[in-house]
XYZ file of N, CA and C in Angstrom:
486
model
N 113.695 145.215 108.153
C 112.327 145.276 107.913
C 111.969 144.359 106.980
N 111.177 143.273 107.231
C 110.927 142.388 106.082
C 109.580 142.798 105.377
N 109.880 142.652 103.926
C 108.581 143.064 103.121
C 107.628 141.889 103.002
N 106.000 142.435 103.083
C 105.105 141.490 102.880
C 104.625 141.380 101.346
N 104.773 140.492 100.715
C 104.509 140.236 99.481
C 103.048 139.782 98.988
N 102.439 138.932 99.938
C 101.042 138.363 99.851
C 99.805 139.354 99.538
N 100.203 140.823 99.759
C 99.286 141.749 100.113
C 99.369 142.659 98.643
N 99.503 141.921 97.539
C 99.778 143.046 95.962
C 98.340 143.336 95.642
N 97.377 143.259 96.289
C 96.283 144.035 95.572
C 95.248 144.803 96.947
N 96.215 145.381 97.604
C 95.984 145.987 98.767
C 95.965 147.577 98.817
N 94.905 148.030 99.495
C 94.973 149.708 99.858
C 95.219 149.853 101.032
N 95.845 150.787 101.562
C 95.927 151.208 103.035
C 95.053 152.930 102.782
N 93.933 152.664 103.503
C 93.185 153.944 103.555
C 93.329 154.416 105.204
N 93.692 155.337 105.524
C 93.844 155.999 107.007
C 93.490 157.359 106.993
N 92.624 157.667 107.965
C 92.643 158.996 108.685
C 93.573 159.346 110.040
N 94.035 160.404 110.107
C 94.987 160.885 111.062
C 94.831 162.222 111.650
N 94.550 162.329 112.842
C 94.063 163.628 113.266
C 95.510 164.244 114.091
N 96.466 163.407 114.607
C 97.731 163.884 115.148
C 98.816 163.537 114.539
N 98.921 162.661 113.825
C 100.020 162.433 112.915
C 100.331 160.498 113.516
N 99.933 160.138 114.554
C 100.067 158.789 114.950
C 99.732 157.909 113.820
N 98.476 158.041 113.555
C 97.956 156.833 112.442
C 98.692 157.005 110.998
N 99.011 158.313 110.914
C 99.711 158.419 109.455
C 101.093 157.795 109.528
N 101.728 157.859 110.704
C 102.927 157.056 110.867
C 102.906 155.577 110.784
N 101.646 155.015 111.202
C 101.864 153.904 111.196
C 101.175 153.155 109.696
N 100.463 154.166 109.197
C 100.102 153.827 107.642
C 101.297 153.843 106.785
N 102.362 154.760 107.049
C 103.586 154.814 106.427
C 104.332 153.249 106.692
N 104.410 153.010 107.936
C 105.037 151.927 108.217
C 104.672 150.640 107.499
N 103.423 150.750 107.415
C 102.608 149.566 106.736
C 102.811 149.499 105.267
N 102.967 150.742 104.880
C 103.246 151.065 103.365
C 104.665 150.672 103.141
N 105.503 151.005 103.900
C 107.060 150.430 103.655
C 107.332 149.027 103.464
N 106.179 148.343 104.412
C 106.236 146.823 104.186
C 105.611 145.989 103.106
N 104.487 146.920 102.556
C 103.711 146.056 101.604
C 103.771 146.866 100.530
N 104.121 147.971 100.223
C 104.246 148.823 98.766
C 102.667 149.044 98.353
N 101.786 148.777 99.411
C 100.308 149.068 99.151
C 100.098 150.344 98.532
N 99.023 150.632 97.918
C 98.545 152.055 97.587
C 98.388 152.742 98.791
N 98.442 153.841 99.066
C 98.018 154.836 100.039
C 96.653 155.835 99.724
N 95.743 155.816 100.602
C 94.816 156.686 100.301
C 94.527 157.732 101.877
N 94.738 158.787 101.577
C 94.285 159.633 102.918
C 93.146 160.008 103.033
N 92.408 159.406 104.036
C 90.837 159.822 104.295
C 90.946 161.329 105.162
N 90.236 162.277 104.163
C 90.230 163.529 104.535
C 88.843 164.007 104.639
N 88.556 164.839 105.918
C 87.555 165.759 106.095
C 87.652 167.009 105.566
N 86.888 167.810 105.580
C 86.981 169.373 104.945
C 87.873 170.019 106.035
N 88.673 170.933 105.784
C 89.388 171.374 106.501
C 88.966 172.053 107.853
N 87.909 172.642 107.654
C 87.191 173.457 109.089
C 86.369 172.121 109.819
N 86.400 171.266 109.421
C 85.435 169.963 110.226
C 85.910 170.053 111.820
N 87.063 170.030 112.083
C 87.513 169.525 113.418
C 88.514 170.806 113.989
N 88.589 170.775 115.044
C 89.441 171.990 115.810
C 90.753 171.238 115.913
N 91.951 172.121 116.336
C 93.069 171.785 116.395
C 93.210 171.241 118.175
N 92.269 171.619 119.027
C 92.071 170.997 120.042
C 91.428 169.768 120.411
N 92.098 168.845 120.978
C 91.702 167.289 121.190
C 90.396 167.278 121.611
N 89.864 168.131 122.695
C 88.773 167.936 123.254
C 87.402 168.407 122.668
N 87.832 169.529 122.136
C 86.870 170.068 120.983
C 86.577 169.213 120.080
N 87.716 168.557 119.386
C 87.490 167.799 118.068
C 86.412 166.340 118.907
N 86.945 166.170 119.985
C 85.857 165.013 120.726
C 84.575 165.418 120.723
N 84.077 166.436 121.257
C 82.929 166.870 121.354
C 82.071 167.279 119.633
N 82.966 167.572 119.043
C 82.535 167.548 117.614
C 82.301 166.472 116.844
N 82.999 165.385 117.022
C 82.649 163.895 116.766
C 81.517 163.225 117.696
N 81.475 163.557 118.738
C 80.381 163.270 119.553
C 78.903 163.658 119.097
N 78.991 165.047 118.734
C 77.607 165.786 118.229
C 77.396 165.000 116.673
N 78.425 164.763 116.010
C 78.226 164.153 114.734
C 77.650 162.885 114.843
N 78.001 161.889 115.767
C 77.426 160.458 116.060
C 75.981 160.877 116.518
N 75.471 161.794 117.405
C 74.292 161.990 117.993
C 73.343 162.339 117.118
N 73.783 163.213 116.051
C 72.843 163.763 115.170
C 72.864 162.828 113.746
N 73.687 161.741 113.630
C 73.726 160.835 112.655
C 74.125 161.405 111.475
N 75.105 162.411 111.732
C 75.726 163.402 110.418
C 77.139 163.049 110.433
N 77.772 162.167 109.847
C 78.923 161.848 109.602
C 79.494 163.034 108.535
N 80.927 163.411 108.890
C 81.508 164.533 107.803
C 81.818 164.107 106.781
N 81.503 164.814 105.585
C 81.766 164.169 104.291
C 83.172 164.011 104.031
N 83.594 163.201 103.023
C 84.831 162.861 102.493
C 85.307 163.978 101.729
N 86.561 164.896 102.071
C 86.994 166.079 101.316
C 87.657 165.296 100.004
N 87.957 164.149 99.652
C 88.589 163.548 98.414
C 87.774 162.574 97.927
N 87.502 162.372 96.707
C 86.746 161.374 96.227
C 87.472 159.806 96.325
N 86.966 158.906 96.458
C 87.402 157.435 96.602
C 88.329 157.121 95.522
N 89.279 156.426 95.837
C 89.943 155.830 94.470
C 89.040 154.670 94.120
N 89.671 154.100 93.039
C 88.950 153.194 92.169
C 88.896 151.727 93.330
N 88.040 151.457 94.164
C 88.275 150.407 95.006
C 87.941 149.135 94.624
N 87.448 148.959 93.278
C 87.461 147.613 92.453
C 88.690 147.142 92.340
N 89.814 147.493 92.432
C 91.200 147.175 92.049
C 91.765 146.482 93.093
N 91.199 146.195 94.419
C 91.766 145.971 95.829
C 90.992 144.659 96.151
N 91.767 143.722 96.856
C 91.007 142.429 97.527
C 90.964 142.903 98.888
N 91.805 143.494 99.458
C 92.040 144.155 100.913
C 92.119 145.488 101.103
N 91.505 145.940 101.841
C 91.608 147.462 102.534
C 92.193 147.502 103.769
N 93.203 148.037 104.138
C 93.477 148.223 105.549
C 93.178 149.458 105.731
N 92.136 149.653 106.834
C 91.624 150.775 107.137
C 92.135 151.262 108.503
N 92.509 152.671 108.661
C 93.138 152.991 109.828
C 92.706 154.452 110.418
N 92.619 154.311 111.735
C 92.225 155.447 112.224
C 92.266 155.824 113.805
N 92.297 157.081 114.340
C 92.656 156.992 115.665
C 91.310 156.637 116.463
N 91.445 156.095 117.506
C 90.365 155.956 118.459
C 89.609 157.484 119.081
N 88.661 157.546 118.903
C 87.997 158.914 119.211
C 86.627 158.346 120.304
N 86.872 158.561 121.794
C 85.985 158.161 122.535
C 85.534 156.945 122.529
N 86.434 156.169 122.329
C 86.173 154.375 122.345
C 85.757 153.987 121.015
N 85.829 154.676 120.070
C 85.161 154.154 118.783
C 85.766 154.552 117.473
N 85.939 154.446 116.124
C 86.718 155.134 115.174
C 86.182 156.556 115.241
N 87.285 157.174 114.699
C 86.984 158.811 114.351
C 86.072 158.772 113.335
N 85.217 159.654 113.425
C 84.020 159.870 112.481
C 84.445 159.946 110.820
N 85.492 160.405 110.617
C 86.128 160.441 109.079
C 86.108 158.710 108.577
N 86.575 157.842 109.436
C 86.750 156.692 109.131
C 85.499 155.926 109.054
N 84.468 156.409 109.737
C 83.235 155.819 109.629
C 82.436 156.358 108.443
N 82.761 157.637 107.948
C 82.489 157.986 106.702
C 83.086 157.174 105.324
N 84.184 156.860 105.620
C 84.763 155.983 104.431
C 84.277 154.846 104.477
N 84.099 154.082 105.681
C 83.301 152.641 105.412
C 81.980 152.852 105.209
N 81.102 154.020 105.416
C 79.762 154.191 104.821
C 79.772 154.386 103.195
N 80.964 154.660 102.697
C 81.331 154.995 101.122
C 81.675 153.639 100.440
N 82.081 152.802 101.080
C 82.768 151.637 100.389
C 81.288 150.799 99.752
N 81.552 150.647 98.504
C 80.509 149.863 97.829
C 80.485 148.299 98.383
N 79.187 147.871 98.063
C 79.133 146.359 98.716
C 79.794 145.284 97.927
N 80.951 145.677 97.464
C 81.797 144.433 96.788
C 82.338 143.617 97.471
N 82.916 142.594 96.973
C 83.668 141.536 97.949
C 84.981 141.961 98.083
N 85.260 142.968 99.025
C 86.456 143.262 99.456
C 86.614 143.029 100.955
N 87.945 142.411 101.582
C 88.122 142.429 102.948
C 88.564 143.442 103.589
N 88.048 143.799 104.805
C 88.719 145.131 105.456
C 89.589 144.681 106.705
N 90.826 145.382 106.639
C 91.490 145.069 108.077
C 91.819 146.057 108.869
N 91.193 146.440 109.914
C 91.167 147.676 110.665
C 92.539 147.596 111.545
N 93.063 148.939 111.423
C 94.264 149.171 112.280
C 94.131 150.535 112.921
N 94.612 150.881 114.034
C 94.021 152.000 114.904
C 95.278 152.318 115.779
N 95.191 153.634 116.204
C 96.184 154.016 117.519
C 95.262 154.810 118.410
N 95.764 154.592 119.665
C 94.954 155.191 120.796
C 95.836 155.549 121.717
N 95.153 156.434 122.715
C 95.994 157.311 123.721
C 95.947 156.575 125.218
N 95.612 155.202 125.042
C 95.529 154.569 126.282
C 94.526 153.253 126.464
N 93.377 153.640 125.741
C 92.496 152.249 125.598
C 91.636 152.407 124.348
N 91.473 151.172 123.430
C 90.801 151.138 122.472
C 89.310 151.262 122.560
N 88.806 150.924 123.702
C 87.136 151.155 123.841
C 86.446 150.096 123.082
N 85.732 150.525 122.460
C 84.872 149.380 121.566
C 85.328 149.677 120.000
N 86.370 150.217 120.052
C 86.871 150.455 118.646
C 86.424 149.470 117.465
N 86.874 148.077 117.934
C 86.695 146.900 116.912
C 85.352 146.596 116.684
N 84.304 146.525 117.788
C 82.946 146.311 117.617
C 82.168 147.512 116.767
N 82.645 148.565 117.136
C 81.888 149.682 116.324
C 82.297 149.696 114.788
N 83.605 149.299 114.747
C 84.194 149.110 113.311
C 83.455 148.075 112.476
N 83.144 147.055 113.092
C 82.575 145.943 112.565
C 81.330 145.981 112.129
N 80.547 146.888 113.077
C 79.146 147.109 112.727
C 78.940 148.039 111.506
N 80.036 148.991 111.551
C 79.912 150.144 110.593
C 80.618 149.251 109.133
N 81.107 148.396 109.280
C 81.611 147.762 107.863
C 80.667 146.873 107.195
N 79.279 146.747 107.624
C 78.251 145.924 107.326
C 78.620 144.733 106.839
N 78.382 144.244 105.688
C 78.392 142.751 105.231
C 79.917 142.475 104.871
N 81.127 143.492 104.698
C 82.148 143.320 104.526
C 83.081 142.132 105.428
N 83.853 141.456 104.933
C 84.510 140.539 105.604
C 85.767 141.390 106.565
N 85.776 140.904 107.802
C 86.586 141.760 108.636
C 87.926 140.970 108.930
N 89.001 141.093 108.742
C 90.184 140.550 109.338
C 90.448 141.120 110.701
N 91.367 140.365 111.570
C 91.825 140.782 112.821
C 92.351 142.132 112.745
N 92.181 142.915 113.688
C 92.706 144.262 113.916
C 94.171 144.505 114.418
N 94.954 145.442 114.091
C 96.082 145.836 114.828
C 95.758 147.133 115.634
N 95.782 147.295 116.949
C 95.614 148.347 117.643
C 97.121 148.829 118.467
N 97.496 149.805 118.420
C 98.790 150.206 119.062
C 98.409 151.468 119.842
N 99.171 151.830 121.028
C 99.121 153.265 121.493
C 99.819 154.071 120.534
N 99.280 155.194 120.423
C 100.189 156.453 119.437
C 101.562 156.354 119.851
N 101.971 156.433 121.333
C 103.269 156.321 121.481
C 104.167 155.346 120.862
N 103.673 154.324 120.787
C 104.503 153.000 120.336
C 104.555 152.694 119.099
N 104.031 153.255 118.277
C 104.182 153.079 116.742
C 105.513 152.864 116.199
N 106.481 153.837 116.519
C 108.008 153.544 116.581
C 108.822 152.491 116.736
N 108.017 151.908 117.725
C 108.798 150.665 118.231
C 108.116 149.108 117.935
N 107.290 149.279 117.273
C 106.034 148.348 117.175
C 106.231 147.478 116.052
N 107.520 147.332 115.507
C 108.112 146.569 114.233
C 107.400 145.147 114.451
N 107.726 144.424 115.723
C 107.333 143.039 115.664
C 105.761 142.771 115.308
N 105.065 143.509 116.248
C 103.738 143.493 116.237
C 103.149 143.869 114.751
N 103.560 144.813 114.351
C 103.377 145.236 112.984
C 103.665 144.134 111.760
N 104.499 143.600 112.021
C 105.179 142.440 111.096
C 104.129 141.146 111.184
N 103.833 140.864 112.479
C 103.080 139.662 112.512
C 101.686 139.856 112.297
N 101.187 140.950 112.643
C 99.708 141.445 111.709
C 99.666 141.407 110.517
N 100.803 141.879 109.724
C 100.688 141.639 108.312
C 100.799 140.445 107.683
N 101.632 139.518 108.437
C 101.891 138.243 107.817
C 100.571 137.454 108.232
N 99.621 137.577 109.275
C 98.574 136.748 109.294
C 97.470 137.294 108.426
N 97.513 138.253 107.687
C 96.379 138.947 106.782
C 95.973 137.856 105.569
């Protein structure tokens, strides 16, 4: 595993429902030594059932009420780049990721999305870009959750081009 040293003012912010995105965030952290921030929603926000969670997220989007963040944001002014990760839910970023994007101040920070999916990314990248507003967006890294453990080459290539 080759370390990446050009990302020294970088934060890795991620939300993980099943553990796949957390595993990817840990792999990114191992190569960059960037700070980690876990995006969390309050404990009772989502179900342990994938289908119920999808229904809850759809209802949140329909009502225009994203879940609150359970933890305060770190001092984002310390970072030039934020790698923002989450699972694909119904073809879009998980609603806690959207909550995080909405909470980022309009400072000059570049966002680099990464995500895990169960088969198709849907419109994840387009929805992410819309939710990110005026922030500069780097290319995304998308992986099936089942491939995170064996995707070293893809991860390295993505980090190198950031």
